mmCIF file of N, CA and C in Angstrom:
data_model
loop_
_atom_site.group_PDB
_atom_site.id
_atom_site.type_symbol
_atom_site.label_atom_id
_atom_site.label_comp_id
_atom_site.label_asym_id
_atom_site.label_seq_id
_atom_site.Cartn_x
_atom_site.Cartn_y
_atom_site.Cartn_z
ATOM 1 N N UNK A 460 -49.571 -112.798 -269.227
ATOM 2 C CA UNK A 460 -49.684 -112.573 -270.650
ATOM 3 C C UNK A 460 -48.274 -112.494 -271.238
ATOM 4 N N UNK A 461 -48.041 -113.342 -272.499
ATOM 5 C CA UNK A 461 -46.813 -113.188 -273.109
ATOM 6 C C UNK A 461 -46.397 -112.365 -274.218
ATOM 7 N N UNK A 462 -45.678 -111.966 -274.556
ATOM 8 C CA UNK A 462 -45.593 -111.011 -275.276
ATOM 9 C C UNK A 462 -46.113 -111.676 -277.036
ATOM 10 N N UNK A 463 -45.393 -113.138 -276.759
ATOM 11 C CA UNK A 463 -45.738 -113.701 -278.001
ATOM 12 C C UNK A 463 -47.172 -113.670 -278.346
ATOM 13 N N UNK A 464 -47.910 -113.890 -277.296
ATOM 14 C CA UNK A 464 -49.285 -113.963 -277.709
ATOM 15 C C UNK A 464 -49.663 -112.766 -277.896
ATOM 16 N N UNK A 465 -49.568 -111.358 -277.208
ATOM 17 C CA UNK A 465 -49.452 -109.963 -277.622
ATOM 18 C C UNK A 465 -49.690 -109.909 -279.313
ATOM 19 N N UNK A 466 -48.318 -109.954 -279.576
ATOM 20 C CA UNK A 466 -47.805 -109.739 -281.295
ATOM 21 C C UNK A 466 -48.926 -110.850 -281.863
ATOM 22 N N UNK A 467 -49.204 -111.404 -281.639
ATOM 23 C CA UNK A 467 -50.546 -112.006 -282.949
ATOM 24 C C UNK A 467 -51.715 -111.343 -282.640
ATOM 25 N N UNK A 468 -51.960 -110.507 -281.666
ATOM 26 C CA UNK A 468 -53.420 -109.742 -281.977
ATOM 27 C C UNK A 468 -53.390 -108.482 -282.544
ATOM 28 N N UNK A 469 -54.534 -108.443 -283.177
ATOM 29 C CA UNK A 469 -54.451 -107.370 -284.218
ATOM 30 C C UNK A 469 -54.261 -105.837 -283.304
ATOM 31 N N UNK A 470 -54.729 -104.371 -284.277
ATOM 32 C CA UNK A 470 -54.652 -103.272 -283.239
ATOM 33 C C UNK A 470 -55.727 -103.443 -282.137
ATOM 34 N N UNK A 471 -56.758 -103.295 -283.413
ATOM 35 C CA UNK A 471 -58.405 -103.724 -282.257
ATOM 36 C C UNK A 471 -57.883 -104.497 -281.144
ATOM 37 N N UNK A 472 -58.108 -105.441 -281.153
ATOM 38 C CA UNK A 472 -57.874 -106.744 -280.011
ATOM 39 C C UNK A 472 -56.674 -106.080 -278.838
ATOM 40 N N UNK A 473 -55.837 -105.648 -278.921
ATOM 41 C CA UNK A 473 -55.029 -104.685 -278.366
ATOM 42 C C UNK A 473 -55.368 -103.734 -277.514
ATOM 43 N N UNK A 474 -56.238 -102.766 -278.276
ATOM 44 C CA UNK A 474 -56.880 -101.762 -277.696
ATOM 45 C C UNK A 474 -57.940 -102.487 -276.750
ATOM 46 N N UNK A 475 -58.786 -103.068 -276.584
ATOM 47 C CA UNK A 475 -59.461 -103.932 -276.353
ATOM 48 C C UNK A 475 -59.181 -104.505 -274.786
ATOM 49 N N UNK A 476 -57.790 -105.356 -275.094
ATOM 50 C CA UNK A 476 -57.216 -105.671 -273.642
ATOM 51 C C UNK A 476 -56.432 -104.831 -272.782
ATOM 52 N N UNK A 477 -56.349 -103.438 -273.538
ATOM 53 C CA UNK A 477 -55.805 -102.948 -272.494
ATOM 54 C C UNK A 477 -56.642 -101.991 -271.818
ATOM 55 N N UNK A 478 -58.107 -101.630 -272.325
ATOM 56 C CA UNK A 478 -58.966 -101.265 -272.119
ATOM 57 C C UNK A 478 -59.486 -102.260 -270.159
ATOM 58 N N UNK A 479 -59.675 -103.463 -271.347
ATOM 59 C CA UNK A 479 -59.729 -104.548 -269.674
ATOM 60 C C UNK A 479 -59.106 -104.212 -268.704
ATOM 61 N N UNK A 480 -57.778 -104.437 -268.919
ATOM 62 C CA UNK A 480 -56.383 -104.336 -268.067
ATOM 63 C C UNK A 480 -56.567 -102.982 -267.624
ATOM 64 N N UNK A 481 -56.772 -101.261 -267.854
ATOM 65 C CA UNK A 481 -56.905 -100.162 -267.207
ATOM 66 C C UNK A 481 -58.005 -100.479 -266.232
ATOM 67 N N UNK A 482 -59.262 -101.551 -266.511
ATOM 68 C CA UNK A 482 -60.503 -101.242 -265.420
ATOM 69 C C UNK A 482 -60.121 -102.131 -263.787
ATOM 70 N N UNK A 483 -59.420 -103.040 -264.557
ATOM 71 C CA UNK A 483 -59.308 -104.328 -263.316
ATOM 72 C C UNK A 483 -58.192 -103.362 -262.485
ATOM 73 N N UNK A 484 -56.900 -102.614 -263.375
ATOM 74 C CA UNK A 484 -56.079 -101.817 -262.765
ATOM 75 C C UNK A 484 -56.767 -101.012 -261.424
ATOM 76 N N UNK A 485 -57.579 -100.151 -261.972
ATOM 77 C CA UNK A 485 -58.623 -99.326 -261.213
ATOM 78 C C UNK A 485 -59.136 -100.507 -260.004
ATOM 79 N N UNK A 486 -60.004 -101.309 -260.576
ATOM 80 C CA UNK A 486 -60.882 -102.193 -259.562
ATOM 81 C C UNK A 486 -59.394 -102.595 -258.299
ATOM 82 N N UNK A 487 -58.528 -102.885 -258.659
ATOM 83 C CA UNK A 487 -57.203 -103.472 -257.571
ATOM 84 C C UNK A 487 -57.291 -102.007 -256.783
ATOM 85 N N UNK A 488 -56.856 -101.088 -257.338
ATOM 86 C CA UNK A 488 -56.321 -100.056 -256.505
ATOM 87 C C UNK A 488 -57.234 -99.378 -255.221
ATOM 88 N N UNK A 489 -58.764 -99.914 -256.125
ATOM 89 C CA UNK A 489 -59.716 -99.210 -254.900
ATOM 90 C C UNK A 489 -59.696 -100.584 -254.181
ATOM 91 N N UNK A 490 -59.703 -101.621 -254.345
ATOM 92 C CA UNK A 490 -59.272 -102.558 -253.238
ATOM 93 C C UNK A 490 -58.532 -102.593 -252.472
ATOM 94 N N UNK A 491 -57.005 -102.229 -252.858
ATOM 95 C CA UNK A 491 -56.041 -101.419 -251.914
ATOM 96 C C UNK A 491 -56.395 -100.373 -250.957
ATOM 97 N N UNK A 492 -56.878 -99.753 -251.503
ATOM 98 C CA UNK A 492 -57.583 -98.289 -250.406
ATOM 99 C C UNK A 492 -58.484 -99.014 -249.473
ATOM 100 N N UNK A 493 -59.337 -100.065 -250.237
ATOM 101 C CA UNK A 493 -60.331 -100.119 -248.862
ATOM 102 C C UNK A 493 -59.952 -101.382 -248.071
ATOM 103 N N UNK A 494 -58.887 -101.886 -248.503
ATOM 104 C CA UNK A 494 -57.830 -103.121 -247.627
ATOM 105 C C UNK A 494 -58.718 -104.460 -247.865
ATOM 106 N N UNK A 495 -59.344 -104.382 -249.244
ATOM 107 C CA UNK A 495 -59.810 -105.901 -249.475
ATOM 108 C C UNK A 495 -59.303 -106.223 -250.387
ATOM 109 N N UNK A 496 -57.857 -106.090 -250.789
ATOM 110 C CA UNK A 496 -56.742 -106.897 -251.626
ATOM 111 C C UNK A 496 -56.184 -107.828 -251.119
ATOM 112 N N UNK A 497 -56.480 -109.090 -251.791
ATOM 113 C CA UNK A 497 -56.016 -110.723 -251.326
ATOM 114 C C UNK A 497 -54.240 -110.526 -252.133
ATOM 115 N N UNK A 498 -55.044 -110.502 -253.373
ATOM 116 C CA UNK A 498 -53.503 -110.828 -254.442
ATOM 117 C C UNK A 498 -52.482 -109.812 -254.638
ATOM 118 N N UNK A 499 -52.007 -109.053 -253.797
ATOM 119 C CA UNK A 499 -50.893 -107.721 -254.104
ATOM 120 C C UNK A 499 -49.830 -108.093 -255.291
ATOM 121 N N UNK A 500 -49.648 -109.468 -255.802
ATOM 122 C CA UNK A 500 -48.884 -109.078 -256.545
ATOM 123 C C UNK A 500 -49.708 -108.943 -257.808
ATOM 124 N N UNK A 501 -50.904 -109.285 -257.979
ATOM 125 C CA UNK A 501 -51.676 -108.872 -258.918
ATOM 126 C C UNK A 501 -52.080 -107.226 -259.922
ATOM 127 N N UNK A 502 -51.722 -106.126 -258.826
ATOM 128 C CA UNK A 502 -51.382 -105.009 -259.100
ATOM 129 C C UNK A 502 -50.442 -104.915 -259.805
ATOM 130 N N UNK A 503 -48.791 -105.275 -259.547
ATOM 131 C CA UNK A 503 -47.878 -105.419 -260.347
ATOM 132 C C UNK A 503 -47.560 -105.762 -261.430
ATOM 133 N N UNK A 504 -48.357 -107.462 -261.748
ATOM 134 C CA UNK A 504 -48.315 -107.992 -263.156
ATOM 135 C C UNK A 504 -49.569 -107.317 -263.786
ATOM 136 N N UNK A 505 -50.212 -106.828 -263.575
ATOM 137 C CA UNK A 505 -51.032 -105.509 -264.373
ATOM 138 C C UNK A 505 -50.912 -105.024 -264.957
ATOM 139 N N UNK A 506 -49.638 -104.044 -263.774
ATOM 140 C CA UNK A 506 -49.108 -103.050 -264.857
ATOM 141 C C UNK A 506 -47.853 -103.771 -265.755
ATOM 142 N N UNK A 507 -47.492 -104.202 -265.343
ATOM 143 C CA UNK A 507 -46.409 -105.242 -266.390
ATOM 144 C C UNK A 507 -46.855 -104.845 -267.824
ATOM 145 N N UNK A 508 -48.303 -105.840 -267.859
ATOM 146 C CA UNK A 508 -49.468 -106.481 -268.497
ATOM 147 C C UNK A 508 -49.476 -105.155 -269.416
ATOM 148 N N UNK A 509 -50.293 -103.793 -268.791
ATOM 149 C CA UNK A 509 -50.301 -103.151 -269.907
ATOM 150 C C UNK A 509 -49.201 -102.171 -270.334
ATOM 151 N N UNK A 510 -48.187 -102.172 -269.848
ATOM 152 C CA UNK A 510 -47.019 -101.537 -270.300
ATOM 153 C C UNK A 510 -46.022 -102.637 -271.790
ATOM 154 N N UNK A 511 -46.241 -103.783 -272.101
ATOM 155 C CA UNK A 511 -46.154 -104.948 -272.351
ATOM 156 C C UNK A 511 -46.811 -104.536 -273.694
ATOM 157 N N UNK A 512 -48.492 -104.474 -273.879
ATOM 158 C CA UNK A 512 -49.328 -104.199 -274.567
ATOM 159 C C UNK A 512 -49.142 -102.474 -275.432
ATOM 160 N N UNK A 513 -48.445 -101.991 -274.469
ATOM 161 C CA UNK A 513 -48.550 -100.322 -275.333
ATOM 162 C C UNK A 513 -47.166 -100.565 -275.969
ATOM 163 N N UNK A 514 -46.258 -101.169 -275.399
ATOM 164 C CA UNK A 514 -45.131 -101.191 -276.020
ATOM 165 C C UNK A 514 -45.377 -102.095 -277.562
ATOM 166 N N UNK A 515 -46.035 -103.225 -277.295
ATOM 167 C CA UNK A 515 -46.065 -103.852 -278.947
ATOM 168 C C UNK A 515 -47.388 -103.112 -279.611
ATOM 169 N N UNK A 516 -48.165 -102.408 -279.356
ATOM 170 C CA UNK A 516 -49.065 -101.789 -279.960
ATOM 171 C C UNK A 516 -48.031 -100.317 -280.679
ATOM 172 N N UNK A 517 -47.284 -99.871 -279.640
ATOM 173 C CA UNK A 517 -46.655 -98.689 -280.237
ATOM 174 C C UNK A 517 -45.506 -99.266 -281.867
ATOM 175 N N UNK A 518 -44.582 -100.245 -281.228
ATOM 176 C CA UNK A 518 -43.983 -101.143 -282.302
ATOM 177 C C UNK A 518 -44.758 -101.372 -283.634
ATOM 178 N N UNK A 519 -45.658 -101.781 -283.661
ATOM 179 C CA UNK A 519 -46.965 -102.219 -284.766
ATOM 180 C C UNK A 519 -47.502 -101.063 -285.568
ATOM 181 N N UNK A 520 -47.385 -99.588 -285.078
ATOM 182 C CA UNK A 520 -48.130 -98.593 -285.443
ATOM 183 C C UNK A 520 -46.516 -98.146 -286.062
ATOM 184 N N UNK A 521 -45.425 -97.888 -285.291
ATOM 185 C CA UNK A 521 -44.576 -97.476 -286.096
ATOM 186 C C UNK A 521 -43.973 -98.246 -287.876
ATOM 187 N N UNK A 522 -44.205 -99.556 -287.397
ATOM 188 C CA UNK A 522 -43.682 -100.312 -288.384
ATOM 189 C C UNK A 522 -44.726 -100.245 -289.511
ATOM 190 N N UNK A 523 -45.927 -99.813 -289.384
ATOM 191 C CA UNK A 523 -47.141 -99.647 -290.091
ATOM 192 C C UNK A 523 -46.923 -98.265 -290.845
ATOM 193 N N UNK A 524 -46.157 -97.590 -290.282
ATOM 194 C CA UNK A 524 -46.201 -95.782 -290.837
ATOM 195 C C UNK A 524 -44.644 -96.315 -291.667
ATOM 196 N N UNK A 525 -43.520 -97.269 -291.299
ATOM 197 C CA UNK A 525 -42.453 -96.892 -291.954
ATOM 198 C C UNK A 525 -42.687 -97.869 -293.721
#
């Protein structure tokens, strides 16, 4: 996910994918525990993914209040 494409979705849509992105987060990690993780680097760009998403969601809310 790019950031560019990030910044054109609204808050909703935002909240939304990172909603996704926390469950699949979850779904990887108990895959890790029970050692049926194929894609390990998939965990990583995850969290990328929603750290990525809170950062332009946080940007959007400030620039909205100034």
């Amino acid at each position: 996910m790019k950031a560019e494409d990030i910044r054109t979705k609204t808050q909703d849509q935002l909240s939304d994918d990172l909603a996704a992105l926390k469950k699949e987060q979850f779904n990887l990690r108990f895959q890790k525990a029970t050692g049926q993780l194929e894609k390990t680097a998939r965990v990583r760009q995850v969290r990328k993914d929603i750290a990525r998403i809170k950062t332009i969601a946080a940007e959007k809310s400030a620039a909205k209040k100034a």
